[in-house]
Amino acid sequence: MDFTPTGEQTAAVELAARIFGDLSTHERLTAAGTGSDAGLWKELCAAGLVGAVTDTGLLGLVLLLEEQGRTTAQVPFAVSCVYGLLAVTAHGSPEQCERLLPGIADGTVVVTGAITDPGAMSASSGPSSPAASGSPSAPGELTGVLPAVPWLRDATHVLVADGRRRLWLVRAAEAAAREPVELTAPWSAGRLVLEGTPAEPLGGAGAYDDVLATARTAFAGLQAGVCAGSLARAVEHTNTREQFGQPLAVRQGVQLRAADAYMDTEAIRVTAYEAAWRRDEGLPWATHALTAAWWAAEAGRRVVHTGQHLHGGAGADLGHPVHRHFLWGRQLDAHLGCGDELLQEMGELIVEGEAGT
């Protein structure tokens, strides 16, 4: 394994770090509330960072999402790259690629996804029919309710999985209803209601599993950045905050908590890197994506709790920057799924693999 970034990946990360650092400030995040920063999103797209993911691969995206996580930048970068750019590139028809990819790259098309709970939807020719209309490759209709879709308020398209784990693209404007909802983190989420909504299929067998694994890996990379940002703030605070004439950082208990958080953050990072690298190299990676998701959910929760705890009473202030990392870390923990369920799914994959050898 070689996770050393290529020259192109390094250049993209440096540019992303500069844009996020300059524009995702405490003041702008406060002004954005629970919505997105449209100006920051425009800058990212104009800089070519969304379109660059086509060339830098999933590992490049993970590296970019780390930079977003460090600043908790409120833009639909992860979802539009995962459910839009990478999903369409890997599984879209030539016509879909020609029609959608330029808009996704320049930010005029924003794609989000609702594929983590396929049982919540049915692809049908009407509200009473659970089966897809026509052949699997023909346009159909979707009926169902998705209670919390991240970045739905910004999306022009939504990638949805039906009960048979087939992927469908729907235009957000054609949904029966889109209602804003608030999540733990400010992800511009919404409730999506589909009633016989026109949908076009995306990909065939295996597309669902690939996109889900891609999403898990990408969001693990985002969590690595969130944790790194939280830990950096905690280190700065404990080195400058004094009690009894000494910085908090000289206390052994503080050092041990910070060291554990650092090790957890590195575990999230390296498992996300490995899963992304294996996908880019065309190697089996389903269990590696689950490993990354498990670490991001379980260890990520510990790290953001530590970051807030080491700030003392200030960390409980809803307006403090470290509290945003806490909210993002907990949201990503919930979004990636229950750790026990991820382990069960991983075990089943391992058993299936051994049975097939």
C-alpha positions as a printed Julia matrix, in Angstrom:
357×3 Matrix{Float64}:
   0.0     0.0     0.0
   1.18    3.49   -0.81
  -0.94    6.38    0.4
   1.56    9.03   -0.69
  -0.51   11.72   -2.47
   0.24   12.33   -6.12
   1.28   15.76   -7.26
  -2.24   16.43   -8.48
  -3.76   15.34   -5.16
  -1.29   17.46   -3.2
  -2.07   20.55   -5.27
  -5.82   20.02   -4.84
  -5.48   19.58   -1.07
  -3.35   22.7    -0.7
  -5.86   24.74   -2.69
  -8.77   23.32   -0.68
  -7.01   24.04    2.62
  -6.47   27.65    1.58
 -10.08   28.19    0.45
 -11.6    26.49    3.49
  -9.23   28.29    5.83
  -9.96   31.7     4.29
 -13.72   31.38    3.9
 -15.0    28.86    6.44
 -14.48   31.21    9.37
 -16.31   31.35   12.68
 -18.09   34.52   11.56
 -19.3    33.07    8.26
 -20.42   29.83    9.88
 -22.37   31.81   12.45
 -24.0    33.88    9.71
 -24.94   30.75    7.72
 -26.88   29.29   10.65
 -28.0    25.79    9.69
 -27.86   26.48    5.96
 -25.07   26.3     3.4
 -22.48   28.92    2.53
 -23.35   29.62   -1.11
 -20.31   31.86   -1.57
 -17.91   29.18   -0.37
 -19.55   26.57   -2.59
 -19.17   28.87   -5.58
 -15.48   29.39   -4.83
 -14.82   25.65   -4.51
 -16.5    24.9    -7.83
 -14.83   27.83   -9.59
 -11.46   26.53   -8.37
 -12.22   23.21  -10.05
 -12.06   21.15   -6.86
 -15.3    19.27   -7.5
 -14.36   18.34  -11.04
 -10.84   17.42   -9.92
 -12.21   14.4    -8.02
 -12.67   12.65  -11.38
  -8.89   12.59  -11.74
  -7.77   12.36   -8.1
 -10.03    9.4    -7.32
 -11.67    8.45   -4.06
  -8.41    8.87   -2.14
  -8.2    12.41   -3.48
 -11.76   13.05   -2.34
 -10.99   11.7     1.14
  -8.04   14.07    1.37
 -10.22   17.01    0.31
 -12.97   16.09    2.74
 -10.44   16.06    5.56
  -9.86   19.74    4.85
 -13.6    20.4     4.87
 -13.95   18.57    8.18
 -11.18   20.58    9.83
 -13.23   23.74    9.35
 -16.73   22.18    9.41
 -17.45   24.05    6.17
 -21.16   24.04    5.39
 -21.2    23.04    1.71
 -22.58   19.93   -0.06
 -19.11   18.85   -1.16
 -19.2    15.24    0.06
 -22.68   14.37   -1.18
 -22.36   15.93   -4.63
 -19.03   14.19   -5.22
 -20.12   10.78   -3.89
 -23.7    10.53   -5.1
 -23.15   12.72   -8.14
 -19.7    12.87   -9.68
 -18.31    9.46   -8.69
 -21.63    7.59   -8.95
 -22.43    8.93  -12.42
 -18.85    8.46  -13.64
 -18.76    4.84  -12.48
 -22.32    3.75  -13.28
 -23.98    6.29  -15.54
 -24.68    5.77  -19.2
 -22.72    7.84  -21.75
 -25.79   10.06  -22.14
 -26.08   10.57  -18.37
 -22.39   11.37  -18.08
 -22.57   13.92  -20.88
 -25.69   15.52  -19.45
 -24.86   15.59  -15.73
 -21.11   15.66  -15.15
 -20.36   19.18  -16.45
 -23.08   20.66  -14.23
 -21.91   18.69  -11.18
 -18.35   19.89  -11.75
 -19.31   23.57  -11.98
 -21.8    23.37   -9.1
 -24.97   24.14  -11.05
 -26.08   20.53  -10.48
 -25.96   19.37   -6.86
 -26.69   15.72   -6.15
 -27.42   14.29   -2.74
 -28.26   10.72   -1.79
 -30.64    8.61    0.25
 -29.32    5.09   -0.09
 -28.46    3.97    3.43
 -31.95    2.58    4.09
 -33.24    1.04    0.85
 -36.21   -0.52    2.59
 -37.66    2.94    3.13
 -38.47    3.36   -0.55
 -40.29    1.47   -3.27
 -39.81    2.02   -7.0
 -43.2     1.62   -8.59
 -45.62    2.52  -11.3
 -48.0     3.8    -8.64
 -48.42    4.17   -4.89
 -49.85    0.65   -4.5
 -47.28   -1.23   -6.57
 -43.91   -2.17   -4.98
 -42.3    -3.22   -8.26
 -40.45   -1.06  -10.77
 -42.33   -0.15  -13.88
 -40.85   -1.45  -17.13
 -37.43   -3.07  -17.33
 -34.63   -2.3   -14.85
 -33.01   -0.02  -17.45
 -36.19    1.95  -18.25
 -37.45    5.1   -16.51
 -39.85    4.45  -13.64
 -41.56    6.18  -10.77
 -40.82    6.35   -7.06
 -43.23    6.53   -4.17
 -42.18    6.86   -0.55
 -40.94    9.2     2.16
 -37.33    9.85    3.11
 -37.4    11.66    6.47
 -33.93   13.2     6.55
 -31.85   13.67    3.4
 -28.6    15.61    3.95
 -28.14   18.78    1.91
 -31.55   18.33    0.32
 -32.21   22.08    0.44
 -29.28   22.61   -1.94
 -29.88   19.62   -4.22
 -31.15   19.62   -7.77
 -31.09   15.79   -7.94
 -31.38   12.99   -5.4
 -29.94    9.49   -5.78
 -32.41    7.06   -4.2
 -32.25    3.3    -3.6
 -35.46    1.29   -3.88
 -36.35   -1.8    -1.89
 -34.43   -4.0    -4.34
 -31.26   -1.94   -3.98
 -31.53   -0.39   -7.41
 -30.43    3.21   -7.83
 -32.63    5.94   -9.26
 -32.03    9.62   -9.95
 -34.93   11.97   -9.31
 -35.15   15.69   -9.85
 -35.69   17.38   -6.52
 -38.05   19.9    -8.11
 -40.37   17.08   -9.22
 -40.82   15.64   -5.73
 -44.26   15.86   -4.16
 -42.8    17.77   -1.23
 -39.49   18.98    0.19
 -39.62   20.17    3.77
 -36.63   21.51    5.73
 -35.61   19.49    8.79
 -32.84   20.12   11.29
 -30.26   17.48   12.09
 -27.64   17.45   14.83
 -25.2    19.12   12.43
 -26.13   22.0    10.08
 -26.38   19.92    6.91
 -29.24   21.76    5.14
 -31.29   18.58    5.41
 -34.86   18.01    4.32
 -37.74   15.56    4.26
 -38.39   14.23    0.75
 -41.84   13.02   -0.26
 -42.18   11.13   -3.56
 -45.55   10.24   -5.03
 -45.23    8.67   -8.46
 -42.2    10.88   -9.04
 -40.42   10.25  -12.38
 -37.03    8.61  -11.91
 -34.23    7.41  -14.17
 -32.19    4.32  -13.31
 -28.49    4.64  -12.61
 -26.25    1.62  -13.08
 -27.08   -2.04  -12.76
 -26.13   -4.91  -10.5
 -23.51   -3.9    -7.98
 -24.04   -0.16   -8.32
 -25.77    0.13   -4.94
 -23.0    -1.69   -3.07
 -20.3     0.36   -4.77
 -21.96    3.72   -4.07
 -22.71    2.79   -0.46
 -19.09    1.73    0.13
 -17.9     4.93   -1.54
 -20.14    7.01    0.71
 -18.94    5.23    3.83
 -15.32    5.8     2.9
 -15.84    9.45    1.98
 -17.76   10.26    5.16
 -15.05    8.5     7.17
 -12.55   10.89    5.58
 -14.79   13.8     6.53
 -14.88   12.5    10.1
 -11.09   12.31   10.18
 -10.99   16.01    9.39
 -13.66   16.86   11.96
 -11.71   14.97   14.63
  -8.4    16.54   13.62
  -9.96   19.99   13.85
 -11.48   19.26   17.24
  -8.19   17.92   18.58
  -6.23   20.9    17.23
  -8.56   23.27   19.04
  -8.25   21.24   22.25
  -4.45   21.28   22.07
  -4.41   25.04   21.52
  -6.83   25.61   24.4
  -5.01   23.4    26.91
  -1.66   24.97   26.05
  -2.92   28.52   26.6
  -5.44   28.04   29.4
  -3.79   28.13   32.82
  -4.84   26.84   36.21
  -2.77   27.43   39.36
  -0.09   29.1    37.26
   0.39   26.24   34.8
  -1.11   25.37   31.39
  -3.71   22.63   31.46
  -1.6    20.68   28.98
   1.04   19.83   31.61
  -1.44   17.66   33.51
  -1.09   13.96   32.86
  -4.82   13.36   32.61
  -5.13   15.97   29.87
  -2.16   14.5    28.0
  -3.59   10.98   28.14
  -7.0    12.09   26.86
  -5.38   14.03   24.02
  -3.1    11.11   23.14
  -6.04    8.69   22.97
  -7.92   11.15   20.75
  -4.89   11.46   18.46
  -4.59    7.68   18.1
  -8.32    7.38   17.35
  -8.07   10.13   14.73
  -5.13    8.4    13.05
  -7.06    5.1    13.01
  -9.98    6.8    11.25
  -7.63    8.41    8.77
  -5.59    5.33    7.85
  -8.61    3.05    7.45
 -10.31    5.64    5.21
  -7.11    5.99    3.17
  -6.77    2.23    2.77
 -10.38    1.75    1.64
 -10.13    4.63   -0.83
  -6.77    3.47   -2.18
  -8.06   -0.06   -2.73
 -11.06    1.24   -4.68
  -8.84    3.41   -6.86
  -6.55    0.43   -7.48
  -9.44   -1.86   -8.42
  -8.9    -4.18   -5.42
 -11.61   -5.77   -3.23
 -12.58   -3.17   -0.66
 -16.07   -3.81    0.74
 -14.84   -4.91    4.17
 -12.29   -2.09    4.21
 -15.04    0.48    3.66
 -16.96   -1.04    6.57
 -13.82   -0.91    8.71
 -13.4     2.78    7.92
 -17.06    3.46    8.7
 -16.82    1.61   12.02
 -13.76    3.54   13.13
 -15.3     6.83   12.02
 -18.5     6.16   13.95
 -17.07    4.64   17.13
 -13.76    6.46   17.48
 -15.12    9.69   16.03
 -17.66    9.91   18.8
 -14.92    9.52   21.42
 -12.7    12.17   19.84
 -15.29   14.94   19.61
 -16.4    14.23   23.18
 -12.77   14.57   24.25
 -12.35   17.81   22.31
 -15.36   19.33   24.01
 -14.42   17.95   27.44
 -10.89   19.38   27.31
 -12.39   22.82   26.75
 -14.18   22.6    30.08
 -17.26   24.8    30.41
 -16.38   26.7    27.22
 -16.91   23.54   25.19
 -20.55   23.44   26.2
 -21.14   26.91   24.74
 -23.3    26.42   21.64
 -21.51   29.27   19.93
 -17.98   28.0    20.55
 -16.14   26.71   17.45
 -15.31   23.37   19.1
 -19.0    22.7    19.64
 -19.47   22.58   15.86
 -16.96   19.74   15.7
 -18.9    17.97   18.42
 -22.16   18.32   16.46
 -20.56   17.19   13.19
 -18.88   14.24   14.86
 -22.11   13.04   16.41
 -24.01   13.55   13.13
 -21.45   11.53   11.2
 -21.61    8.83   13.86
 -25.38    8.59   13.33
 -25.12    8.87    9.54
 -22.6     6.05    9.22
 -24.72    3.71   11.3
 -24.62    1.7    14.47
 -21.2     0.21   15.14
 -22.6    -3.2    16.06
 -24.58   -3.35   12.83
 -21.51   -2.41   10.8
 -19.54   -5.18   12.49
 -22.32   -7.66   11.81
 -22.38   -6.69    8.14
 -18.61   -7.02    7.98
 -18.74  -10.47    9.57
 -21.34  -11.62    7.07
 -19.17  -10.42    4.17
 -16.15  -12.22    5.56
 -18.13  -15.47    5.98
 -19.5   -15.16    2.44
 -15.99  -14.64    1.11
 -14.63  -17.65    2.93
 -17.55  -19.78    1.75
 -16.83  -18.79   -1.84
 -13.16  -19.76   -1.73
